[in-house]
Coordinates of C-alpha atoms in Angstrom, one line a residue:
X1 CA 19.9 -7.2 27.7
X2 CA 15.9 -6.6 27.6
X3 CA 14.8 -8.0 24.5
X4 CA 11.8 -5.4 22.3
X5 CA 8.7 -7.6 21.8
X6 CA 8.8 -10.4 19.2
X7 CA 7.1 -9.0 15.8
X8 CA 4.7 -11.6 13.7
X9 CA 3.9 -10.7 10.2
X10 CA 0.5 -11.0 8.9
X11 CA -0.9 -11.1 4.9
X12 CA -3.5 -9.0 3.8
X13 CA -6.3 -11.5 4.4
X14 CA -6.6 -13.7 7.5
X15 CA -8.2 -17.0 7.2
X16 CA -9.4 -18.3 10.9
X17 CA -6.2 -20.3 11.4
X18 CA -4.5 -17.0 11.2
X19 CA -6.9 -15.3 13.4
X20 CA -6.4 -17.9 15.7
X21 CA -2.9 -17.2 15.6
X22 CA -3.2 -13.6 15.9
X23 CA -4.9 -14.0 19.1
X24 CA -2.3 -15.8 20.8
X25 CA 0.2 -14.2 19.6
X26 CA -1.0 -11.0 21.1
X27 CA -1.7 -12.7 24.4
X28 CA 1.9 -13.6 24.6
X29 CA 3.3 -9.9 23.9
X30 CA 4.3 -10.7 20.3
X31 CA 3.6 -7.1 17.7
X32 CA 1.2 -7.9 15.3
X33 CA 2.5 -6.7 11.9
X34 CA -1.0 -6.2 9.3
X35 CA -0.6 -5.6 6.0
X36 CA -2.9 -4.2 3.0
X37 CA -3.2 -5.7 -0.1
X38 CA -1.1 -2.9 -1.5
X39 CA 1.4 -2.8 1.2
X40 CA 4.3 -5.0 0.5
X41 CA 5.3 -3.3 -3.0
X42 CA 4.9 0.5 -0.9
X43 CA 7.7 -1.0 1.4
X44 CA 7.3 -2.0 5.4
X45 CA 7.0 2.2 6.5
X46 CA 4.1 2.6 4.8
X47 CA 0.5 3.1 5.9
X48 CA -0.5 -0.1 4.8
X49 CA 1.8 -1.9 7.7
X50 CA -0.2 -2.1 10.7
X51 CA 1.8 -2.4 13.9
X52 CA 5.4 -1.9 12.4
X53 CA 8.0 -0.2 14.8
X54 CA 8.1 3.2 14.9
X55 CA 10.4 5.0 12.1
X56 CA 11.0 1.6 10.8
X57 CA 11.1 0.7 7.0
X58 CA 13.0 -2.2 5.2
X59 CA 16.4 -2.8 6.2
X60 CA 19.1 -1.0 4.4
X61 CA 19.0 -1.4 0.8
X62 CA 16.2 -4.2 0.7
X63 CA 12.9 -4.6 -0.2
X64 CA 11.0 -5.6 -3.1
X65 CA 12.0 -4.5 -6.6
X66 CA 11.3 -0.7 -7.2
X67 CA 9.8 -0.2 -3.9
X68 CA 10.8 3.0 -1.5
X69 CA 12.5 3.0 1.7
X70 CA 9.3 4.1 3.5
X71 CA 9.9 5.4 7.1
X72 CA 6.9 6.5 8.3
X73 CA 5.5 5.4 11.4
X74 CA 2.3 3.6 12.1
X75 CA -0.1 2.6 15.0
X76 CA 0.8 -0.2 17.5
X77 CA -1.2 -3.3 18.1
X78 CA 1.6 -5.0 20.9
X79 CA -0.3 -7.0 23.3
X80 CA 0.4 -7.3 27.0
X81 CA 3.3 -10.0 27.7
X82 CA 3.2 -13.8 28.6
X83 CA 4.9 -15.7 29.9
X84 CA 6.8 -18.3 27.5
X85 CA 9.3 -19.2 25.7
X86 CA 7.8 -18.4 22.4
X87 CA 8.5 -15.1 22.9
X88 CA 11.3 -14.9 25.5
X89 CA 14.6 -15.5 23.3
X90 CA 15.4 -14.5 19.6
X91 CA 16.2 -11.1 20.6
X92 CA 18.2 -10.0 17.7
X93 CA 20.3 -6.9 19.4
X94 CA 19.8 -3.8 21.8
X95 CA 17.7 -2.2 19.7
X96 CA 16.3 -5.0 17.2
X97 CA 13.1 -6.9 16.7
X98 CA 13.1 -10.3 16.3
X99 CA 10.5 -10.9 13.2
X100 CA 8.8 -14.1 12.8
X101 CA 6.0 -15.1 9.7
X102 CA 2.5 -16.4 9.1
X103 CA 1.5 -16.8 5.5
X104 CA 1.5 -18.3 2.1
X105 CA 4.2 -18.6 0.0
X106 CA 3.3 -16.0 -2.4
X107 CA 3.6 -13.7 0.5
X108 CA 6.3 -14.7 2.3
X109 CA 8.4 -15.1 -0.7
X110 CA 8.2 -11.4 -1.2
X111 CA 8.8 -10.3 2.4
X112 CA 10.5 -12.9 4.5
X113 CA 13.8 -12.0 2.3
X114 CA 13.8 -8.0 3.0
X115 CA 13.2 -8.9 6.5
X116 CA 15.9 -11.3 7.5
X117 CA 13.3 -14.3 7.9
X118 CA 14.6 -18.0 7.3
X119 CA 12.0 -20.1 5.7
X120 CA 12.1 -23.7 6.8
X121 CA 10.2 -26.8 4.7
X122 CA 11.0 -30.0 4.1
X123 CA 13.1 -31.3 0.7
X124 CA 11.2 -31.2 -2.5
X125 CA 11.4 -34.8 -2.3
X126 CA 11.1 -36.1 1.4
X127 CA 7.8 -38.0 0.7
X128 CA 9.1 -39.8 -2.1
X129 CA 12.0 -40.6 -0.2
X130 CA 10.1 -42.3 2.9
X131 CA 10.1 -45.9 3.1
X132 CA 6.7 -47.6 2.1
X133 CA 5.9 -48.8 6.1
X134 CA 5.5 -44.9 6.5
X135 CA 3.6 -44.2 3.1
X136 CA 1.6 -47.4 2.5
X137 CA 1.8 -46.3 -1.8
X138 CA 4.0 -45.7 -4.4
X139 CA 5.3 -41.9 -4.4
X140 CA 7.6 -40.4 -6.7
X141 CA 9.4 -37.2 -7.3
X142 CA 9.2 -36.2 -11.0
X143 CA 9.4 -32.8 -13.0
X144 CA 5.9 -31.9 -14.3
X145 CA 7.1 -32.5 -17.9
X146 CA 7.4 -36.4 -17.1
X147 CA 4.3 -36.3 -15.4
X148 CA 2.7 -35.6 -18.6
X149 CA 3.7 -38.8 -20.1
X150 CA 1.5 -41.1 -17.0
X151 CA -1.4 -42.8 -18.8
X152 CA -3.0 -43.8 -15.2
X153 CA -4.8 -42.1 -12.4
X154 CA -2.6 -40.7 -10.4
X155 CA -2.8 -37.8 -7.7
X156 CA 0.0 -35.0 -8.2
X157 CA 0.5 -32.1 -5.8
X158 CA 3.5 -29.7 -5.6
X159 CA 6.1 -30.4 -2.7
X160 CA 5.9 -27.2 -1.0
X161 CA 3.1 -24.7 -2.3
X162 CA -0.3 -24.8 -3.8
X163 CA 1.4 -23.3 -7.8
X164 CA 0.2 -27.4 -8.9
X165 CA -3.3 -28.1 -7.8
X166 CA -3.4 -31.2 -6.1
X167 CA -5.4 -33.6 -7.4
X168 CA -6.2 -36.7 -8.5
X169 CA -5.8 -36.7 -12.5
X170 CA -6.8 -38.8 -14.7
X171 CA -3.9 -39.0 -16.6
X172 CA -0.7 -36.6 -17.3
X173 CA -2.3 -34.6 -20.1
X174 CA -4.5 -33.5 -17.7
X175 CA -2.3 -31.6 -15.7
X176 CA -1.6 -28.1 -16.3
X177 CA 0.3 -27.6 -19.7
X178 CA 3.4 -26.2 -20.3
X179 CA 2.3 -23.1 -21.8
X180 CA 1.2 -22.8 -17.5
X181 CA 3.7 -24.2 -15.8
X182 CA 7.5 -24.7 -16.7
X183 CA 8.0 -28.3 -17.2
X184 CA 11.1 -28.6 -14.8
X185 CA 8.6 -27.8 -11.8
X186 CA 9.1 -30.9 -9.8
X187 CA 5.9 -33.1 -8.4
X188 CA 5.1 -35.0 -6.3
X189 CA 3.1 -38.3 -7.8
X190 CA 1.6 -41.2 -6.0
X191 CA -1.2 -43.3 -6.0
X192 CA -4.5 -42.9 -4.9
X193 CA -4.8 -43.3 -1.2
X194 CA -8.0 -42.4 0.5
X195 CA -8.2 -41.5 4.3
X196 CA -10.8 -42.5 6.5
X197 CA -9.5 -39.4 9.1
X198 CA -6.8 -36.9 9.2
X199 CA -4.4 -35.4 11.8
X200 CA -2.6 -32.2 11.5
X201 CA 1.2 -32.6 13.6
X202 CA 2.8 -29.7 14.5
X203 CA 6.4 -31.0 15.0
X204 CA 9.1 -28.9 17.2
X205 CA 12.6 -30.2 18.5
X206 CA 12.3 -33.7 17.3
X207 CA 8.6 -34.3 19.4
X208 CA 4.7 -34.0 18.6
X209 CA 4.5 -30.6 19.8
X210 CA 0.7 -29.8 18.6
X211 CA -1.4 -32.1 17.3
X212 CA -5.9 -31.9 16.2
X213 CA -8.0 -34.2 13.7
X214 CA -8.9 -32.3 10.9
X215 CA -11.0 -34.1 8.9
X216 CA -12.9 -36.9 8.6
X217 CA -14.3 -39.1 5.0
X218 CA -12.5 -36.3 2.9
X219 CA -14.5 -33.4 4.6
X220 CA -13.2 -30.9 7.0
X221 CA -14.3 -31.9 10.6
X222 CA -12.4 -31.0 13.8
X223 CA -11.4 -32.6 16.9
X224 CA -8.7 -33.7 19.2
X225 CA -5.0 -35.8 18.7
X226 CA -6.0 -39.7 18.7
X227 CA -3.5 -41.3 20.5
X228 CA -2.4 -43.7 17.7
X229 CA -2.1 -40.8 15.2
X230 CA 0.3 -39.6 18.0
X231 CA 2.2 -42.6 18.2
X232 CA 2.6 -43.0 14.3
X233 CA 4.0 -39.6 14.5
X234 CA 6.3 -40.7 16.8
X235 CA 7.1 -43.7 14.5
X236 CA 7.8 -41.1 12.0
X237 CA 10.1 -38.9 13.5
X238 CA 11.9 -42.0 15.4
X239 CA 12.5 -43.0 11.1
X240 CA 13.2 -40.0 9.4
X241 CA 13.3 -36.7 11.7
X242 CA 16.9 -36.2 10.7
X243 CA 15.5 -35.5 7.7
X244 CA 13.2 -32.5 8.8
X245 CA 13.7 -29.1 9.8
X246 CA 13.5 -28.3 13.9
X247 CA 9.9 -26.8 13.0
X248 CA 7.4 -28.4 10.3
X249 CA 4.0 -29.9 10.0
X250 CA 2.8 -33.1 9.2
X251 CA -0.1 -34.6 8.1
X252 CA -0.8 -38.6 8.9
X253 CA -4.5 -40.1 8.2
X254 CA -5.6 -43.4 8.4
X255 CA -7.4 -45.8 5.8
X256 CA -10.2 -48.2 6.1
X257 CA -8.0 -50.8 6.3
X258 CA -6.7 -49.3 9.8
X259 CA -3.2 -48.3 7.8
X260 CA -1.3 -45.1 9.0
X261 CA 0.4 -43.5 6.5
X262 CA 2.0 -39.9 6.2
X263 CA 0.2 -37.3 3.7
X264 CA 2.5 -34.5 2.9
X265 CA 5.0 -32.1 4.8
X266 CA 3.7 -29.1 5.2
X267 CA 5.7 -25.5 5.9
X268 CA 4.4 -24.5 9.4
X269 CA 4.7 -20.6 8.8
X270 CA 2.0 -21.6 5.9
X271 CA -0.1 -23.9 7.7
X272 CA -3.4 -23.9 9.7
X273 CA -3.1 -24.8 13.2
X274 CA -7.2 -26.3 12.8
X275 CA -7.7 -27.9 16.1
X276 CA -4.3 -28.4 17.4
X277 CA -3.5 -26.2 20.6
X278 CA -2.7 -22.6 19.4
X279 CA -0.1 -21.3 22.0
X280 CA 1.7 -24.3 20.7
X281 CA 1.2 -24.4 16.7
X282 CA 2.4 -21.0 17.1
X283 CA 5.7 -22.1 18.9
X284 CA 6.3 -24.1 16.0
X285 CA 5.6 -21.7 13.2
X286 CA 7.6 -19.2 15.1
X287 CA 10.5 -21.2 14.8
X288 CA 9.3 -21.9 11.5
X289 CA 9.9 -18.7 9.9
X290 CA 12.7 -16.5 12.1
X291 CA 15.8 -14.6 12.1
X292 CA 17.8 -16.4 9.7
X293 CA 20.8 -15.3 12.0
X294 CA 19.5 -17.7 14.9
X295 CA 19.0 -20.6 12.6
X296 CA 20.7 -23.5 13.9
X297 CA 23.7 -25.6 12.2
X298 CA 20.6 -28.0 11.4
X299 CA 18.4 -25.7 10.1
X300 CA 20.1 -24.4 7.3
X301 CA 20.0 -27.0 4.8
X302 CA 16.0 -26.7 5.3
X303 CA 16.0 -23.1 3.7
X304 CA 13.2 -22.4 1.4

């Protein structure tokens, strides 16, 4: 069976991650998918998809609320194939596309549903959950409406999107109030850790499949894997790996003291690939965000 080209979705706007991204992506044969700002509620047919198949629209009786079954058909940007595995299985049928994601929640909430793509992130509480060797501070899972009552610095983030900004607050009232935010939102609250330098791990099959520095005293500043932020990812997914999807993104820094600790989990359909190698960031975010019906047994209890 000769499998059509692999299809990646893109948002609106591209950041250079996703340029990056782009790039290889077409290098490797994959169908860039573009869309404009207005696209997604005008349905997958329309104009405003760059790229999609030919006389394609949403599948049968999806798409967002109120949209149109748009079919019309719109210019290619395929690429010339690689070789790889990236883009060698996943074939979804005869005559289907396998479509894969690269973008932020908001977006992908909208269109990874209508499209057949499988989300996969971490548990709303898999920091909190880590033992303290792998943290080096207190973390804690909460809903936003206990948050409020801290009277302590504290830095708060959302598990799995940017809807809380994290921050280090000076105390729970000032965190975004409830006439914002619906005080069941869960958190994610810890202590104040600061990093002397931060690595980006792009984690695939249970290894370190990509790895790159990306920053340095709290400011953005590239560079290569250091072996020991290698290692300590290692140590990490030798401790707690079960408890990850096949495809993710972790962060891991290390204090003045010389301390490795892990950051957050990140979703690697929503993450920059910053340094790391690109053909193999986008390995992982491919797997990332697929065809829900090749998720694997594993997998699906990591379903956004």
């Amino acid at each position: 069976m000769t499998c059509p080209p692999r299809i990646l979705v893109l948002p609106p706007r591209l950041t250079a991650s996703a340029r990056t991204l782009r790039a290889t992506a077409l290098r490797r044969g994959l169908r860039i998918v573009e869309a404009t700002a207005s696209a997604v509620p005008e349905g997958l047919g329309s104009p405003g998809w760059a790229g999609w198949p030919e006389g394609e629209g949403w599948p049968e009786g999806e798409g967002p609320a109120g949209s149109p079954r748009d079919t019309q058909g719109t210019r290619d940007t395929q690429g010339t194939r690689g070789a790889g595995s990236a883009e060698s299985t996943g074939c979804t049928g005869s005559d289907g596309h396998a479509v894969h994601l690269h973008a932020g929640p908001s977006f992908a909430d909208v269109v990874a549903p209508a499209l057949g793509i499988a989300l996969l992130e971490a548990p709303a509480d898999w920091l909190a959950r880590l033992p303290r060797a792998l943290t080096q501070r207190d973390i804690r899972a909460m809903t936003i409406g206990e948050a409020y009552r801290l009277r302590r610095p504290a830095f708060v983030k959302s598990p799995n999107d940017k809807s809380i900004p994290a921050l280090v607050y000076a105390d729970g009232s000032r965190l975004p109030g409830p006439d914002a935010v619906d005080p069941a939102t869960v958190v994610l609250v810890s202590d104040v850790m600061t990093f002397a330098v931060e690595y980006r791990l792009h984690l695939l099959d249970g290894a370190v499949h990509a790895a790159g520095q990306y920053a340095e005293a709290g400011r953005l500043r590239l560079g290569p894997p250091d072996g020991d932020a290698l290692a300590f990812g290692r140590d990490v997914l030798a401790a707690a790996g079960e408890t990850l999807p096949s495809a993710i993104v972790v962060d891991v820094g290390r204090d003045d003291e010389g301390r490795w600790a892990v950051i957050e989990a990140n979703a690697a359909w929503a993450s920059g690939c910053y340094s790391a190698d690109p053909d193999r960031a986008l390995e992982t975010v491919l797997r990332a965000a697929g065809p829900a019906t090749a998720l694997s047994p594993h997998d699906r209890a990591f379903v956004r």
